[in-house]
C-alpha cells in the first residue's frame, strides 16, 4: 500500500508565484524525500529531510516536516515554467529496501 | 559519475507475447536495483528489488519476473504479457547506508495491445 499522499493532485500557477505541495503519511518515519518527474521521464531526487529536522532548504526549494502531524510540505519559490512536473514524496517502508511513493502532485507553471 | 540506462525506450507488444526490459548501471559497484511500474495518473508501484547478484525480492505476485545476471544489470521479464501490464517501467539504483536515495533511469513506455 502507498504510504504518502500528496495534496493537491494538481496545481496551476503563473511564473513567479510560489507553489506549495503537501504530503501526509501514516506511520513513523526516519526520513522523507521529495522527487520530481518531468513528463515521460524518470524521477529525480530533489531533497531529503530527516525526522529530527523541521525545515530544509535547497536553492528555491523549502521542505518542512511535522512528525506530530505526519506531514511534509514542499515549497517552490518564484516558480518557472521549467518547474512544470509531477512531484512525489517518498517514505521508507518498515521492512526491506523499499520506498513508498504517493500519487504525486502535478504542477503546471504557465509563463 | 554514475549513469543508468534502460532500453528500449518504448515498446508495443501484443497480448501473450514475451517481454524483456533491461537496465544497466555504470560507475558504481554492488548497487541495490529496483523495478517500478507507474500506471497513468498513478504513483509508483515497486515490483522487484535486488540487493545483490541472484538476490531478488518480489513485491507483486504477477506474471512478471526479474533477474540479475550481473552486478549492474537488472532484467524484467514476462512469458506472456497481459493488457494490464501496460505502463511506464522505471529502473532505479541506490548504494550503501543511504539506500533510500534512489536514482532513476529514463523509463520504458510499454503498451500491450
PDB file of C-alpha atoms in Angstrom:
ATOM      1  CA  UNK A   1       0.000   0.000   0.000  1.00  0.00           C
ATOM      2  CA  UNK A   2       1.130   3.566  -0.612  1.00  0.00           C
ATOM      3  CA  UNK A   3       2.336   5.420   2.434  1.00  0.00           C
ATOM      4  CA  UNK A   4       2.437   9.017   1.238  1.00  0.00           C
ATOM      5  CA  UNK A   5      -0.420  11.027  -0.157  1.00  0.00           C
ATOM      6  CA  UNK A   6       0.258  14.316  -1.900  1.00  0.00           C
ATOM      7  CA  UNK A   7      -2.133  17.213  -1.933  1.00  0.00           C
ATOM      8  CA  UNK A   8      -3.327  18.816  -4.126  1.00  0.00           C
ATOM      9  CA  UNK A   9      -3.442  16.350  -7.000  1.00  0.00           C
ATOM     10  CA  UNK A  10      -2.979  19.188  -9.470  1.00  0.00           C
ATOM     11  CA  UNK A  11      -1.794  22.769  -9.132  1.00  0.00           C
ATOM     12  CA  UNK A  12      -1.686  25.504 -11.767  1.00  0.00           C
ATOM     13  CA  UNK A  13       0.147  28.765 -11.153  1.00  0.00           C
ATOM     14  CA  UNK A  14       1.862  31.531 -13.074  1.00  0.00           C
ATOM     15  CA  UNK A  15       5.578  32.096 -13.328  1.00  0.00           C
ATOM     16  CA  UNK A  16       6.927  33.973 -10.370  1.00  0.00           C
ATOM     17  CA  UNK A  17       4.350  32.625  -7.929  1.00  0.00           C
ATOM     18  CA  UNK A  18       5.142  30.188  -5.160  1.00  0.00           C
ATOM     19  CA  UNK A  19       3.932  26.601  -5.307  1.00  0.00           C
ATOM     20  CA  UNK A  20       3.171  24.598  -2.192  1.00  0.00           C
ATOM     21  CA  UNK A  21       2.571  20.871  -2.157  1.00  0.00           C
ATOM     22  CA  UNK A  22       1.766  18.735   0.840  1.00  0.00           C
ATOM     23  CA  UNK A  23       2.395  15.144   1.747  1.00  0.00           C
ATOM     24  CA  UNK A  24       0.781  13.136   4.516  1.00  0.00           C
ATOM     25  CA  UNK A  25       1.943   9.749   5.706  1.00  0.00           C
ATOM     26  CA  UNK A  26       0.674   7.145   8.111  1.00  0.00           C
ATOM     27  CA  UNK A  27       3.447   5.563  10.141  1.00  0.00           C
ATOM     28  CA  UNK A  28       6.571   6.854  11.843  1.00  0.00           C
ATOM     29  CA  UNK A  29       9.499   7.636   9.573  1.00  0.00           C
ATOM     30  CA  UNK A  30      13.239   8.201   9.740  1.00  0.00           C
ATOM     31  CA  UNK A  31      13.263  10.457   6.723  1.00  0.00           C
ATOM     32  CA  UNK A  32      11.132  11.722   3.889  1.00  0.00           C
ATOM     33  CA  UNK A  33      12.157  12.549   0.344  1.00  0.00           C
ATOM     34  CA  UNK A  34      10.750  14.610  -2.500  1.00  0.00           C
ATOM     35  CA  UNK A  35      11.230  13.651  -6.138  1.00  0.00           C
ATOM     36  CA  UNK A  36      10.356  15.395  -9.379  1.00  0.00           C
ATOM     37  CA  UNK A  37       9.235  13.725 -12.585  1.00  0.00           C
ATOM     38  CA  UNK A  38       9.070  15.542 -15.864  1.00  0.00           C
ATOM     39  CA  UNK A  39       6.514  14.148 -18.287  1.00  0.00           C
ATOM     40  CA  UNK A  40       7.603  10.821 -19.701  1.00  0.00           C
ATOM     41  CA  UNK A  41      10.885  10.796 -17.800  1.00  0.00           C
ATOM     42  CA  UNK A  42      12.365   9.153 -14.762  1.00  0.00           C
ATOM     43  CA  UNK A  43      12.220  10.590 -11.264  1.00  0.00           C
ATOM     44  CA  UNK A  44      14.854  12.967  -9.985  1.00  0.00           C
ATOM     45  CA  UNK A  45      15.757  13.154  -6.318  1.00  0.00           C
ATOM     46  CA  UNK A  46      15.235  16.687  -5.007  1.00  0.00           C
ATOM     47  CA  UNK A  47      15.708  16.737  -1.275  1.00  0.00           C
ATOM     48  CA  UNK A  48      15.691  14.549   1.816  1.00  0.00           C
ATOM     49  CA  UNK A  49      14.629  15.667   5.262  1.00  0.00           C
ATOM     50  CA  UNK A  50      15.325  13.584   8.344  1.00  0.00           C
ATOM     51  CA  UNK A  51      12.884  13.040  11.166  1.00  0.00           C
ATOM     52  CA  UNK A  52      14.923  15.236  13.529  1.00  0.00           C
ATOM     53  CA  UNK A  53      14.818  18.160  11.083  1.00  0.00           C
ATOM     54  CA  UNK A  54      11.917  20.589  10.818  1.00  0.00           C
ATOM     55  CA  UNK A  55      12.966  22.539   7.758  1.00  0.00           C
ATOM     56  CA  UNK A  56      15.462  22.230   4.949  1.00  0.00           C
ATOM     57  CA  UNK A  57      16.387  24.440   2.020  1.00  0.00           C
ATOM     58  CA  UNK A  58      17.926  23.741  -1.347  1.00  0.00           C
ATOM     59  CA  UNK A  59      18.007  26.620  -3.783  1.00  0.00           C
ATOM     60  CA  UNK A  60      14.401  27.640  -4.439  1.00  0.00           C
ATOM     61  CA  UNK A  61      13.090  24.590  -2.579  1.00  0.00           C
ATOM     62  CA  UNK A  62      11.974  24.628   1.005  1.00  0.00           C
ATOM     63  CA  UNK A  63      10.797  21.459   2.715  1.00  0.00           C
ATOM     64  CA  UNK A  64       9.181  21.264   6.121  1.00  0.00           C
ATOM     65  CA  UNK A  65       8.419  18.212   8.206  1.00  0.00           C
ATOM     66  CA  UNK A  66       5.951  17.949  11.068  1.00  0.00           C
ATOM     67  CA  UNK A  67       6.270  14.480  12.555  1.00  0.00           C
ATOM     68  CA  UNK A  68       3.483  15.150  15.069  1.00  0.00           C
ATOM     69  CA  UNK A  69       1.061  15.696  12.191  1.00  0.00           C
ATOM     70  CA  UNK A  70       2.769  13.164   9.948  1.00  0.00           C
ATOM     71  CA  UNK A  71       3.009  15.680   7.156  1.00  0.00           C
ATOM     72  CA  UNK A  72       5.533  17.438   4.972  1.00  0.00           C
ATOM     73  CA  UNK A  73       5.344  20.336   2.577  1.00  0.00           C
ATOM     74  CA  UNK A  74       7.400  21.295  -0.435  1.00  0.00           C
ATOM     75  CA  UNK A  75       7.538  24.975  -1.336  1.00  0.00           C
ATOM     76  CA  UNK A  76       8.967  26.111  -4.660  1.00  0.00           C
ATOM     77  CA  UNK A  77       9.571  29.844  -4.630  1.00  0.00           C
ATOM     78  CA  UNK A  78       9.499  32.087  -7.693  1.00  0.00           C
ATOM     79  CA  UNK A  79       8.276  29.272  -9.932  1.00  0.00           C
ATOM     80  CA  UNK A  80       9.470  28.947 -13.502  1.00  0.00           C
ATOM     81  CA  UNK A  81       7.917  27.214 -16.483  1.00  0.00           C
ATOM     82  CA  UNK A  82      10.696  24.621 -16.186  1.00  0.00           C
ATOM     83  CA  UNK A  83       9.297  23.617 -12.778  1.00  0.00           C
ATOM     84  CA  UNK A  84       6.302  22.083 -14.558  1.00  0.00           C
ATOM     85  CA  UNK A  85       6.397  18.447 -13.489  1.00  0.00           C
ATOM     86  CA  UNK A  86       4.898  15.948 -11.079  1.00  0.00           C
ATOM     87  CA  UNK A  87       6.228  15.948  -7.544  1.00  0.00           C
ATOM     88  CA  UNK A  88       6.234  12.886  -5.300  1.00  0.00           C
ATOM     89  CA  UNK A  89       7.001  12.342  -1.677  1.00  0.00           C
ATOM     90  CA  UNK A  90       8.560   9.059  -0.610  1.00  0.00           C
ATOM     91  CA  UNK A  91       8.976   7.361   2.742  1.00  0.00           C
ATOM     92  CA  UNK A  92      10.885   4.277   3.757  1.00  0.00           C
ATOM     93  CA  UNK A  93       8.909   1.137   4.311  1.00  0.00           C
ATOM     94  CA  UNK A  94       9.151  -0.683   7.579  1.00  0.00           C
ATOM     95  CA  UNK A  95      10.937  -3.666   6.100  1.00  0.00           C
ATOM     96  CA  UNK A  96      13.176  -4.325   3.177  1.00  0.00           C
ATOM     97  CA  UNK A  97      14.909  -1.873   0.899  1.00  0.00           C
ATOM     98  CA  UNK A  98      11.812  -0.228  -0.481  1.00  0.00           C
ATOM     99  CA  UNK A  99      10.186   3.167  -0.687  1.00  0.00           C
ATOM    100  CA  UNK A 100       6.544   4.114  -0.638  1.00  0.00           C
ATOM    101  CA  UNK A 101       5.586   6.782  -3.135  1.00  0.00           C
ATOM    102  CA  UNK A 102       2.425   8.818  -3.194  1.00  0.00           C
ATOM    103  CA  UNK A 103       0.418   9.500  -6.343  1.00  0.00           C
ATOM    104  CA  UNK A 104       2.061  12.874  -6.795  1.00  0.00           C
ATOM    105  CA  UNK A 105       1.087  16.482  -7.359  1.00  0.00           C
ATOM    106  CA  UNK A 106       1.017  17.636 -10.958  1.00  0.00           C
ATOM    107  CA  UNK A 107       2.333  21.200 -11.135  1.00  0.00           C
ATOM    108  CA  UNK A 108       1.772  23.418 -14.166  1.00  0.00           C
ATOM    109  CA  UNK A 109       3.605  26.734 -14.295  1.00  0.00           C
ATOM    110  CA  UNK A 110       2.427  28.991 -17.087  1.00  0.00           C
ATOM    111  CA  UNK A 111       4.522  31.854 -18.495  1.00  0.00           C
TER     112      UNK A 111
ATOM    113  CA  UNK B   1      29.856   9.624 -12.253  1.00  0.00           C
ATOM    114  CA  UNK B   2      27.082   7.098 -12.193  1.00  0.00           C
ATOM    115  CA  UNK B   3      24.651   6.609 -15.041  1.00  0.00           C
ATOM    116  CA  UNK B   4      21.711   4.314 -15.526  1.00  0.00           C
ATOM    117  CA  UNK B   5      20.434   3.064 -18.847  1.00  0.00           C
ATOM    118  CA  UNK B   6      17.150   1.470 -19.767  1.00  0.00           C
ATOM    119  CA  UNK B   7      16.050   0.024 -23.050  1.00  0.00           C
ATOM    120  CA  UNK B   8      14.047   0.046 -25.053  1.00  0.00           C
ATOM    121  CA  UNK B   9      12.563   3.498 -24.505  1.00  0.00           C
ATOM    122  CA  UNK B  10       9.202   2.490 -25.927  1.00  0.00           C
ATOM    123  CA  UNK B  11       7.688  -0.870 -26.721  1.00  0.00           C
ATOM    124  CA  UNK B  12       4.403  -2.009 -28.220  1.00  0.00           C
ATOM    125  CA  UNK B  13       3.693  -5.686 -27.737  1.00  0.00           C
ATOM    126  CA  UNK B  14       0.634  -7.866 -28.364  1.00  0.00           C
ATOM    127  CA  UNK B  15      -1.092  -9.709 -25.554  1.00  0.00           C
ATOM    128  CA  UNK B  16       0.515 -13.067 -24.904  1.00  0.00           C
ATOM    129  CA  UNK B  17       3.921 -12.107 -26.210  1.00  0.00           C
ATOM    130  CA  UNK B  18       7.083 -12.256 -24.072  1.00  0.00           C
ATOM    131  CA  UNK B  19       8.824  -9.269 -22.540  1.00  0.00           C
ATOM    132  CA  UNK B  20      12.371  -8.393 -21.696  1.00  0.00           C
ATOM    133  CA  UNK B  21      13.364  -4.987 -20.353  1.00  0.00           C
ATOM    134  CA  UNK B  22      16.955  -4.279 -19.494  1.00  0.00           C
ATOM    135  CA  UNK B  23      18.568  -1.899 -17.044  1.00  0.00           C
ATOM    136  CA  UNK B  24      22.269  -1.323 -16.538  1.00  0.00           C
ATOM    137  CA  UNK B  25      24.148   0.942 -14.163  1.00  0.00           C
ATOM    138  CA  UNK B  26      27.602   2.351 -14.705  1.00  0.00           C
ATOM    139  CA  UNK B  27      30.037   3.928 -12.317  1.00  0.00           C
ATOM    140  CA  UNK B  28      29.173   2.079  -9.137  1.00  0.00           C
ATOM    141  CA  UNK B  29      29.608  -1.365  -7.630  1.00  0.00           C
ATOM    142  CA  UNK B  30      27.150  -3.636  -5.875  1.00  0.00           C
ATOM    143  CA  UNK B  31      24.175  -1.296  -6.237  1.00  0.00           C
ATOM    144  CA  UNK B  32      20.708  -2.040  -4.994  1.00  0.00           C
ATOM    145  CA  UNK B  33      18.468  -2.270  -8.049  1.00  0.00           C
ATOM    146  CA  UNK B  34      14.746  -1.703  -8.346  1.00  0.00           C
ATOM    147  CA  UNK B  35      11.951  -2.128 -10.877  1.00  0.00           C
ATOM    148  CA  UNK B  36       8.899   0.112 -10.524  1.00  0.00           C
ATOM    149  CA  UNK B  37       5.778   0.396 -12.628  1.00  0.00           C
ATOM    150  CA  UNK B  38       3.786   3.565 -12.998  1.00  0.00           C
ATOM    151  CA  UNK B  39       0.272   3.403 -14.430  1.00  0.00           C
ATOM    152  CA  UNK B  40      -1.222   6.537 -15.949  1.00  0.00           C
ATOM    153  CA  UNK B  41      -2.003   9.119 -13.261  1.00  0.00           C
ATOM    154  CA  UNK B  42      -0.802   6.833 -10.513  1.00  0.00           C
ATOM    155  CA  UNK B  43       2.143   6.658  -8.211  1.00  0.00           C
ATOM    156  CA  UNK B  44       4.963   4.197  -8.409  1.00  0.00           C
ATOM    157  CA  UNK B  45       4.442   0.550  -7.620  1.00  0.00           C
ATOM    158  CA  UNK B  46       7.529  -1.379  -6.582  1.00  0.00           C
ATOM    159  CA  UNK B  47       7.750  -4.653  -8.498  1.00  0.00           C
ATOM    160  CA  UNK B  48      11.141  -6.110  -7.581  1.00  0.00           C
ATOM    161  CA  UNK B  49      14.312  -5.142  -5.830  1.00  0.00           C
ATOM    162  CA  UNK B  50      17.725  -6.733  -5.582  1.00  0.00           C
ATOM    163  CA  UNK B  51      20.479  -6.142  -3.067  1.00  0.00           C
ATOM    164  CA  UNK B  52      22.961  -8.390  -4.840  1.00  0.00           C
ATOM    165  CA  UNK B  53      23.506 -10.845  -7.668  1.00  0.00           C
ATOM    166  CA  UNK B  54      20.941 -13.600  -7.503  1.00  0.00           C
ATOM    167  CA  UNK B  55      19.016 -11.894  -4.710  1.00  0.00           C
ATOM    168  CA  UNK B  56      15.607 -10.827  -5.939  1.00  0.00           C
ATOM    169  CA  UNK B  57      12.708  -9.765  -3.762  1.00  0.00           C
ATOM    170  CA  UNK B  58       9.276  -9.751  -5.349  1.00  0.00           C
ATOM    171  CA  UNK B  59       6.657  -7.303  -4.261  1.00  0.00           C
ATOM    172  CA  UNK B  60       3.894  -8.109  -6.691  1.00  0.00           C
ATOM    173  CA  UNK B  61       2.805 -11.711  -7.483  1.00  0.00           C
ATOM    174  CA  UNK B  62       2.019 -11.263 -11.150  1.00  0.00           C
ATOM    175  CA  UNK B  63       3.229 -12.732 -14.408  1.00  0.00           C
ATOM    176  CA  UNK B  64       6.446 -10.732 -14.188  1.00  0.00           C
ATOM    177  CA  UNK B  65       9.852 -11.905 -13.090  1.00  0.00           C
ATOM    178  CA  UNK B  66      13.230 -10.263 -12.580  1.00  0.00           C
ATOM    179  CA  UNK B  67      16.782 -11.454 -12.838  1.00  0.00           C
ATOM    180  CA  UNK B  68      20.174 -10.014 -12.051  1.00  0.00           C
ATOM    181  CA  UNK B  69      22.725 -11.882 -14.141  1.00  0.00           C
ATOM    182  CA  UNK B  70      25.494  -9.380 -13.436  1.00  0.00           C
ATOM    183  CA  UNK B  71      26.245  -6.923 -10.657  1.00  0.00           C
ATOM    184  CA  UNK B  72      24.994  -3.905 -12.547  1.00  0.00           C
ATOM    185  CA  UNK B  73      22.366  -5.483 -14.776  1.00  0.00           C
ATOM    186  CA  UNK B  74      18.720  -5.949 -13.903  1.00  0.00           C
ATOM    187  CA  UNK B  75      16.218  -7.549 -16.270  1.00  0.00           C
ATOM    188  CA  UNK B  76      12.432  -7.555 -16.093  1.00  0.00           C
ATOM    189  CA  UNK B  77      10.703 -10.351 -17.973  1.00  0.00           C
ATOM    190  CA  UNK B  78       7.377 -11.880 -18.724  1.00  0.00           C
ATOM    191  CA  UNK B  79       6.494 -15.047 -20.620  1.00  0.00           C
ATOM    192  CA  UNK B  80       3.045 -13.818 -21.626  1.00  0.00           C
ATOM    193  CA  UNK B  81       2.004 -10.186 -21.427  1.00  0.00           C
ATOM    194  CA  UNK B  82      -1.432  -9.082 -20.240  1.00  0.00           C
ATOM    195  CA  UNK B  83      -3.224  -5.877 -21.152  1.00  0.00           C
ATOM    196  CA  UNK B  84      -2.830  -4.804 -17.543  1.00  0.00           C
ATOM    197  CA  UNK B  85       0.960  -4.900 -17.921  1.00  0.00           C
ATOM    198  CA  UNK B  86       0.849  -1.660 -19.890  1.00  0.00           C
ATOM    199  CA  UNK B  87       2.572   1.191 -18.124  1.00  0.00           C
ATOM    200  CA  UNK B  88       5.779   3.100 -17.593  1.00  0.00           C
ATOM    201  CA  UNK B  89       8.550   0.921 -16.200  1.00  0.00           C
ATOM    202  CA  UNK B  90      11.290   2.552 -14.225  1.00  0.00           C
ATOM    203  CA  UNK B  91      14.558   1.086 -13.052  1.00  0.00           C
ATOM    204  CA  UNK B  92      16.411   2.675 -10.143  1.00  0.00           C
ATOM    205  CA  UNK B  93      19.602   2.155  -8.181  1.00  0.00           C
ATOM    206  CA  UNK B  94      20.998   3.097  -4.813  1.00  0.00           C
ATOM    207  CA  UNK B  95      24.021   2.222  -2.718  1.00  0.00           C
ATOM    208  CA  UNK B  96      25.260   1.941   0.790  1.00  0.00           C
ATOM    209  CA  UNK B  97      23.737   3.040   4.020  1.00  0.00           C
ATOM    210  CA  UNK B  98      21.627   5.700   2.340  1.00  0.00           C
ATOM    211  CA  UNK B  99      20.000   3.147   0.080  1.00  0.00           C
ATOM    212  CA  UNK B 100      16.753   5.117   0.235  1.00  0.00           C
ATOM    213  CA  UNK B 101      18.146   7.848  -2.007  1.00  0.00           C
ATOM    214  CA  UNK B 102      17.301   6.271  -5.308  1.00  0.00           C
ATOM    215  CA  UNK B 103      18.332   7.319  -8.797  1.00  0.00           C
ATOM    216  CA  UNK B 104      16.067   6.543 -11.673  1.00  0.00           C
ATOM    217  CA  UNK B 105      16.565   5.625 -15.286  1.00  0.00           C
ATOM    218  CA  UNK B 106      14.676   7.259 -18.152  1.00  0.00           C
ATOM    219  CA  UNK B 107      11.982   4.587 -18.190  1.00  0.00           C
ATOM    220  CA  UNK B 108      10.361   2.296 -20.748  1.00  0.00           C
ATOM    221  CA  UNK B 109       6.854   3.001 -22.003  1.00  0.00           C
ATOM    222  CA  UNK B 110       5.166  -0.373 -22.583  1.00  0.00           C
ATOM    223  CA  UNK B 111       1.873  -0.634 -24.429  1.00  0.00           C
ATOM    224  CA  UNK B 112       0.258  -4.045 -24.615  1.00  0.00           C
ATOM    225  CA  UNK B 113      -2.283  -4.277 -27.430  1.00  0.00           C
TER     226      UNK B 113
END
